[in-house]
Amino acid sequence: MGLNTTALNKLQVFKGEHFLKTCDFSAEELNTLIDFTGELKEKKKRGIPHPYLKGKNLALLFEKPSTRTRSAFSVAAYDLGAYPEYFGQGDIHLGVKESTADTAKVLGRMYDGIEFRGYHQKDIESLAKNANVPVWNGLTNEWHPTQMIADFFTLKENWGTLEGKTLTYVGDARNNVAHDLLITGAILGVNVHIAAPKSLQPDEAIQKLAKDYAAQSQSEILITDDVNQAIYQTDAIYTDVWLSMGEDQSVLETRINELLPYQVNESMLLNTMNPEAIVLHCLPAFHDLNTEVGQQIYEKYGLSEMEITDDVFQGEHSVIFDQAENRLHSIKAIMSVTLGDIF
Ligand code: CP
Ligand code: NVA
């Protein structure tokens, strides 16, 4: 077990860097991070201590709610020997009485690393520019890069390799997760298919960037509204919520009508013609009526499941909870290589 010295040396490039978006890094760098995630997962399972951030203080800033990202950053911090401090919306002056730049300068003098989940990528870019310590992106409207390391690690864990494999995203393909899967997959050389109605297909600029990366990595990009074409013989199906955090609730009814044909269900899984296809979702998911929002949607639109049916969510193709667990190991890897001493 364990990365060899050459692989560890490759991780040195992350030292002192921010982790704001995956396209700041090369395929080789991202692959080393994915492999280091596996090493840290193994260490945790075997009870081998890995206090790479011993004595460090970390600020975790959340403008939006979070279960997985918050938990992963907190538990990863404790496992690495660091002290996390959580700041929720309204807890500090950030953006209200104090500029992002001033807040960054102050936090950077007290903390050794800063996580930020919020609305605008420009805010995290400003934090990174002014903090003088590594800043990690816990999700913005534009990107979700720590999710990407967990996701591509989960794919590799199941497939054995990323090479020559196809990932198909179905649903709202203009959101942070869809854009990031498209770009990160193209960088890593994974074929990325997207099935979405024309109105919800990725931004033009993102499509172009993905195609440029795919030309370099020799992967295939397919963006279509034909769901059967996109999923045929795919190795994985991935979906996300139909309305992301911060979006206007008034578009929900239109979204439901546009996206119902893209719901991940048993018939979609059968149509892949690949009995080995796996199913991913970054979570939280609307797959039953056991949530307040799910209940409200049922009362208003009569829908008991949204982007994924409960049978598929709970079924044998789903690796969704492994994927959720892998957020811990991947975030630990990201914090260790940017801030810790892994030698
Ligand atoms: N996938 C994800 O980011 O989950 P949380 O919103 O719970 O952090
Ligand atoms: N697209 C979703 C992802 C949640 C992890 C959102 O931004 O709300």
Coordinates of C-alpha atoms and ligand atoms in Angstrom, one line a residue:
M1 CA 0.0 0.0 0.0
G2 CA 1.1 3.6 -0.4
L3 CA 2.2 5.9 -3.2
N4 CA 5.8 5.5 -4.3
T5 CA 8.3 8.4 -4.1
T6 CA 7.7 9.5 -7.7
A7 CA 4.0 9.8 -7.0
L8 CA 4.6 11.6 -3.7
N9 CA 7.0 14.0 -5.5
K10 CA 4.3 14.9 -7.9
L11 CA 2.1 15.9 -5.0
Q12 CA 4.6 18.5 -4.1
V13 CA 3.3 20.9 -6.8
F14 CA 0.2 21.4 -4.7
K15 CA 2.1 22.7 -1.7
G16 CA 0.9 26.2 -0.8
E17 CA -1.6 26.3 -3.7
H18 CA -5.3 27.0 -3.5
F19 CA -8.0 24.5 -4.7
L20 CA -10.5 26.7 -6.5
K21 CA -11.3 24.8 -9.6
T22 CA -10.0 21.6 -11.2
C23 CA -9.0 23.3 -14.5
D24 CA -6.2 25.0 -12.6
F25 CA -4.5 21.6 -12.6
S26 CA -3.2 19.0 -15.2
A27 CA -4.6 15.5 -15.7
E28 CA -1.4 14.1 -14.1
E29 CA -1.8 16.3 -11.0
L30 CA -5.5 15.5 -10.6
N31 CA -4.8 11.8 -11.1
T32 CA -2.2 11.9 -8.3
L33 CA -4.7 13.5 -6.0
I34 CA -7.3 10.9 -6.9
D35 CA -4.8 8.1 -6.1
F36 CA -3.8 9.9 -2.8
T37 CA -7.5 9.9 -1.9
G38 CA -7.4 6.1 -2.1
E39 CA -4.3 5.9 0.1
L40 CA -5.9 8.0 2.8
K41 CA -9.1 5.9 2.6
E42 CA -7.0 2.8 3.2
K43 CA -5.1 4.5 6.1
K44 CA -8.4 5.5 7.7
K45 CA -9.8 1.9 7.3
R46 CA -6.7 0.4 8.8
G47 CA -6.5 2.8 11.7
I48 CA -3.1 4.2 10.6
P49 CA -2.7 7.7 11.9
H50 CA -2.0 10.5 9.3
P51 CA -1.7 13.8 11.2
Y52 CA -0.4 15.8 8.3
L53 CA -2.0 19.0 9.6
K54 CA -1.1 18.7 13.2
G55 CA -1.7 21.9 15.1
K56 CA -3.2 23.9 12.2
N57 CA -6.3 26.1 12.5
L58 CA -8.9 26.0 9.8
A59 CA -11.7 28.4 9.0
L60 CA -14.8 26.8 7.3
L61 CA -17.1 29.4 5.8
F62 CA -20.5 28.4 4.6
E63 CA -22.9 30.9 2.9
K64 CA -25.1 27.9 1.8
P65 CA -26.2 24.8 3.8
S66 CA -24.2 21.6 3.7
T67 CA -24.2 18.2 5.1
R68 CA -21.4 16.3 3.3
T69 CA -18.9 19.1 2.6
R70 CA -19.1 20.5 6.1
S71 CA -18.8 17.0 7.7
A72 CA -16.0 16.0 5.4
F73 CA -14.0 19.2 6.1
S74 CA -14.6 18.9 9.9
V75 CA -13.8 15.2 10.2
A76 CA -10.9 15.4 7.8
A77 CA -9.5 18.3 9.9
Y78 CA -9.7 16.2 13.2
D79 CA -8.2 13.1 11.5
L80 CA -5.3 15.2 10.2
G81 CA -4.7 16.8 13.7
A82 CA -6.1 20.2 12.8
Y83 CA -8.8 22.4 14.5
P84 CA -11.7 23.4 12.3
E85 CA -13.9 26.5 13.2
Y86 CA -17.3 26.6 11.4
F87 CA -18.9 29.9 10.3
G88 CA -22.4 29.8 8.9
Q89 CA -24.3 32.5 7.0
G90 CA -24.6 35.6 9.1
D91 CA -22.0 34.5 11.7
I92 CA -19.3 36.9 10.5
H93 CA -19.3 40.3 8.7
L94 CA -18.2 38.8 5.4
G95 CA -19.8 40.7 2.5
V96 CA -22.2 42.6 4.8
K97 CA -20.1 44.9 6.9
E98 CA -16.7 43.8 5.7
S99 CA -15.3 43.2 2.2
T100 CA -14.2 39.8 1.2
A101 CA -10.7 41.1 0.8
D102 CA -10.5 42.5 4.4
T103 CA -12.0 39.4 5.8
A104 CA -9.5 37.3 3.9
K105 CA -6.6 39.4 5.3
V106 CA -7.8 38.9 8.9
L107 CA -8.6 35.2 8.6
G108 CA -5.3 34.6 6.9
R109 CA -3.4 36.0 9.9
M110 CA -5.2 33.7 12.3
Y111 CA -5.9 30.5 10.3
D112 CA -3.7 28.3 8.3
G113 CA -6.3 27.4 5.7
I114 CA -9.8 28.5 4.7
E115 CA -12.7 26.6 3.1
F116 CA -15.4 28.6 1.4
R117 CA -18.9 27.5 0.2
G118 CA -20.9 30.3 -1.3
Y119 CA -22.5 31.9 -4.4
H120 CA -19.9 33.5 -6.5
Q121 CA -16.6 32.2 -7.8
K122 CA -15.3 35.7 -7.8
D123 CA -15.7 35.8 -4.0
I124 CA -13.5 32.8 -3.5
E125 CA -11.0 34.1 -6.0
S126 CA -10.8 37.3 -3.9
L127 CA -10.4 35.3 -0.7
A128 CA -7.6 33.4 -2.3
K129 CA -5.9 36.5 -3.6
N130 CA -5.9 38.2 -0.2
A131 CA -5.6 35.5 2.5
N132 CA -2.0 34.4 2.0
V133 CA -3.0 30.8 3.1
P134 CA -4.5 28.0 1.0
V135 CA -8.2 28.5 0.2
W136 CA -10.4 25.5 -0.8
N137 CA -13.6 25.7 -2.8
G138 CA -16.5 23.9 -1.0
L139 CA -18.9 24.8 -3.9
T140 CA -19.8 27.9 -5.7
N141 CA -22.5 28.6 -8.3
E142 CA -19.9 27.8 -10.9
W143 CA -17.8 24.9 -9.7
H144 CA -17.7 22.0 -7.1
P145 CA -14.1 20.9 -7.3
T146 CA -13.7 18.9 -4.1
Q147 CA -16.8 16.9 -5.2
M148 CA -15.0 16.1 -8.5
I149 CA -12.0 14.5 -6.7
A150 CA -14.4 12.3 -4.8
D151 CA -16.5 11.5 -7.9
F152 CA -13.6 10.5 -10.2
F153 CA -12.1 8.5 -7.3
T154 CA -15.4 6.7 -6.9
L155 CA -15.5 6.0 -10.6
K156 CA -11.9 4.7 -10.6
E157 CA -12.6 2.6 -7.4
N158 CA -15.5 0.9 -9.3
W159 CA -14.1 0.7 -12.8
G160 CA -10.5 0.0 -11.9
T161 CA -9.4 2.6 -14.5
L162 CA -10.7 5.9 -15.9
E163 CA -9.2 5.1 -19.3
G164 CA -11.7 4.6 -22.2
K165 CA -14.7 4.8 -19.8
T166 CA -17.9 6.8 -20.4
L167 CA -19.7 8.9 -17.8
T168 CA -23.2 10.2 -18.7
Y169 CA -24.8 13.1 -16.8
V170 CA -28.5 13.5 -17.2
G171 CA -30.6 16.4 -15.9
D172 CA -29.9 20.1 -15.4
A173 CA -26.6 20.4 -17.3
R174 CA -26.1 24.1 -16.6
N175 CA -25.4 23.7 -12.9
N176 CA -22.0 23.7 -11.1
V177 CA -21.8 19.9 -10.9
A178 CA -22.6 19.2 -14.5
H179 CA -20.2 21.9 -15.7
D180 CA -17.5 20.5 -13.5
L181 CA -18.0 16.9 -14.5
L182 CA -17.8 17.9 -18.1
I183 CA -14.6 19.8 -17.7
T184 CA -12.9 17.5 -15.2
G185 CA -13.8 14.4 -17.2
A186 CA -12.4 16.0 -20.4
I187 CA -9.2 16.9 -18.6
L188 CA -8.8 13.3 -17.2
G189 CA -9.6 11.6 -20.6
V190 CA -13.0 10.2 -19.5
N191 CA -15.7 10.3 -22.3
V192 CA -18.4 12.6 -21.0
H193 CA -22.0 12.4 -22.4
I194 CA -24.6 14.9 -21.4
A195 CA -28.3 14.4 -21.9
A196 CA -30.4 17.5 -21.2
P197 CA -33.1 19.5 -23.0
K198 CA -31.6 22.2 -25.2
S199 CA -32.5 25.0 -22.7
L200 CA -30.5 23.3 -20.0
Q201 CA -27.4 22.2 -21.8
P202 CA -24.0 23.5 -20.6
D203 CA -22.9 27.1 -21.3
E204 CA -21.3 27.6 -24.7
A205 CA -18.0 28.6 -23.1
I206 CA -17.9 25.5 -20.9
Q207 CA -18.7 23.3 -23.9
K208 CA -15.9 24.9 -25.9
L209 CA -13.4 24.5 -23.0
A210 CA -14.4 20.9 -22.6
K211 CA -13.9 20.2 -26.3
D212 CA -10.5 21.7 -26.1
Y213 CA -9.5 19.5 -23.2
A214 CA -11.0 16.5 -24.8
A215 CA -9.0 17.1 -28.0
Q216 CA -5.8 17.0 -25.8
S217 CA -6.9 13.9 -23.7
Q218 CA -8.5 12.2 -26.7
S219 CA -11.8 11.7 -25.0
E220 CA -15.2 12.0 -26.5
I221 CA -17.8 14.7 -25.6
L222 CA -21.4 14.2 -26.6
I223 CA -24.0 16.8 -25.7
T224 CA -27.5 15.9 -26.8
D225 CA -31.2 16.1 -25.9
D226 CA -31.5 12.4 -26.9
V227 CA -31.3 10.6 -23.6
N228 CA -31.1 7.1 -25.2
Q229 CA -28.2 8.0 -27.4
A230 CA -26.3 9.5 -24.5
I231 CA -26.8 6.5 -22.1
Y232 CA -26.3 3.7 -24.6
Q233 CA -23.5 1.5 -23.3
T234 CA -22.4 4.1 -20.8
D235 CA -20.4 3.0 -17.8
A236 CA -22.0 5.4 -15.3
I237 CA -25.1 7.6 -15.0
Y238 CA -24.9 10.7 -12.9
T239 CA -27.6 13.1 -11.9
D240 CA -28.1 16.1 -9.6
V241 CA -31.1 18.1 -8.3
W242 CA -33.3 19.9 -10.8
L243 CA -33.0 23.2 -8.9
S244 CA -29.7 24.2 -7.3
M245 CA -29.1 26.2 -4.1
G246 CA -29.7 29.9 -4.7
E247 CA -31.9 29.4 -7.8
D248 CA -35.3 31.1 -8.1
Q249 CA -38.0 28.7 -6.9
S250 CA -40.4 30.1 -9.5
V251 CA -38.7 28.1 -12.3
L252 CA -39.4 24.8 -10.6
E253 CA -42.6 23.9 -12.5
T254 CA -40.9 24.6 -15.9
R255 CA -37.8 22.5 -14.7
I256 CA -40.0 19.6 -13.8
N257 CA -41.8 19.6 -17.1
E258 CA -38.5 19.9 -19.0
L259 CA -36.6 17.3 -17.0
L260 CA -39.1 14.5 -16.3
P261 CA -37.9 12.7 -19.5
Y262 CA -34.4 12.8 -18.0
Q263 CA -35.3 11.2 -14.7
V264 CA -32.9 8.3 -13.7
N265 CA -35.2 5.3 -13.4
E266 CA -35.1 1.5 -14.1
S267 CA -36.0 1.8 -17.7
M268 CA -33.1 4.3 -18.3
L269 CA -30.8 1.8 -16.6
L270 CA -32.0 -1.0 -18.8
N271 CA -31.6 1.1 -21.9
T272 CA -27.9 1.5 -21.2
M273 CA -27.6 -2.1 -22.3
N274 CA -24.7 -2.3 -19.8
P275 CA -25.5 -4.5 -16.8
E276 CA -22.4 -3.2 -15.1
A277 CA -23.4 0.5 -15.3
I278 CA -23.2 2.3 -12.0
V279 CA -25.3 5.3 -10.7
L280 CA -24.0 8.4 -8.9
H281 CA -25.6 11.4 -7.3
C282 CA -23.7 14.1 -5.4
L283 CA -26.7 14.4 -2.9
P284 CA -28.9 15.6 -1.4
A285 CA -31.5 13.8 -3.7
F286 CA -35.3 13.9 -4.1
H287 CA -36.0 10.2 -4.5
D288 CA -38.9 9.8 -2.0
L289 CA -41.3 11.8 0.1
N290 CA -39.2 11.8 3.3
T291 CA -38.3 15.5 3.1
E292 CA -40.2 18.7 3.6
V293 CA -39.5 19.9 0.1
G294 CA -40.3 16.5 -1.4
Q295 CA -43.6 16.5 0.4
Q296 CA -44.4 20.1 -0.9
I297 CA -43.6 19.1 -4.5
Y298 CA -45.8 16.1 -4.2
E299 CA -48.7 18.2 -2.9
K300 CA -48.3 20.8 -5.7
Y301 CA -47.3 18.6 -8.7
G302 CA -48.2 15.0 -7.7
L303 CA -44.6 13.8 -8.1
S304 CA -43.2 11.4 -5.5
E305 CA -39.7 11.2 -7.0
M306 CA -37.8 13.7 -9.0
E307 CA -34.4 13.4 -10.6
I308 CA -33.9 9.7 -9.5
T309 CA -36.4 7.0 -8.6
D310 CA -36.2 5.4 -5.2
D311 CA -35.6 1.9 -6.6
V312 CA -32.6 3.0 -8.6
F313 CA -31.3 5.2 -5.7
Q314 CA -31.5 2.2 -3.3
G315 CA -30.7 -0.4 -6.0
E316 CA -27.6 -2.5 -6.6
H317 CA -26.2 -0.2 -9.3
S318 CA -26.0 2.7 -6.9
V319 CA -22.7 3.7 -5.5
I320 CA -24.1 7.0 -4.1
F321 CA -23.2 6.4 -0.4
D322 CA -19.7 5.3 -1.2
Q323 CA -19.5 8.5 -3.2
A324 CA -20.7 10.5 -0.2
E325 CA -18.1 8.8 2.1
N326 CA -15.4 9.5 -0.5
R327 CA -15.9 13.2 0.1
L328 CA -14.1 12.8 3.4
H329 CA -11.1 11.0 1.9
S330 CA -10.8 13.4 -1.1
I331 CA -11.1 16.6 1.0
K332 CA -8.5 15.1 3.3
A333 CA -6.2 14.6 0.3
I334 CA -6.7 18.1 -0.9
M335 CA -6.0 19.7 2.5
S336 CA -3.0 17.5 3.1
V337 CA -1.2 18.2 -0.2
T338 CA -1.9 22.0 -0.1
L339 CA -1.2 22.7 3.5
G340 CA 0.4 19.6 5.2
D341 CA 3.7 17.8 5.2
I342 CA 2.9 14.5 3.6
F343 CA 6.5 13.2 3.7
Ligands
CP1 N1 -22.6 17.0 -2.3 C1 -22.6 18.0 -1.5 O1 -21.9 19.0 -1.7 O2 -23.4 17.9 -0.4 P1 -23.6 19.0 0.8 O3 -24.4 20.1 0.1 O4 -24.4 18.3 1.8 O5 -22.3 19.5 1.3
NVA2 N1 -26.1 21.6 -7.9 C1 -26.3 21.4 -6.5 C2 -25.2 20.7 -5.9 C3 -25.4 20.4 -4.4 C4 -24.2 19.6 -3.9 C5 -26.4 22.8 -5.9 O1 -25.6 23.7 -6.2 O2 -27.3 23.0 -5.1

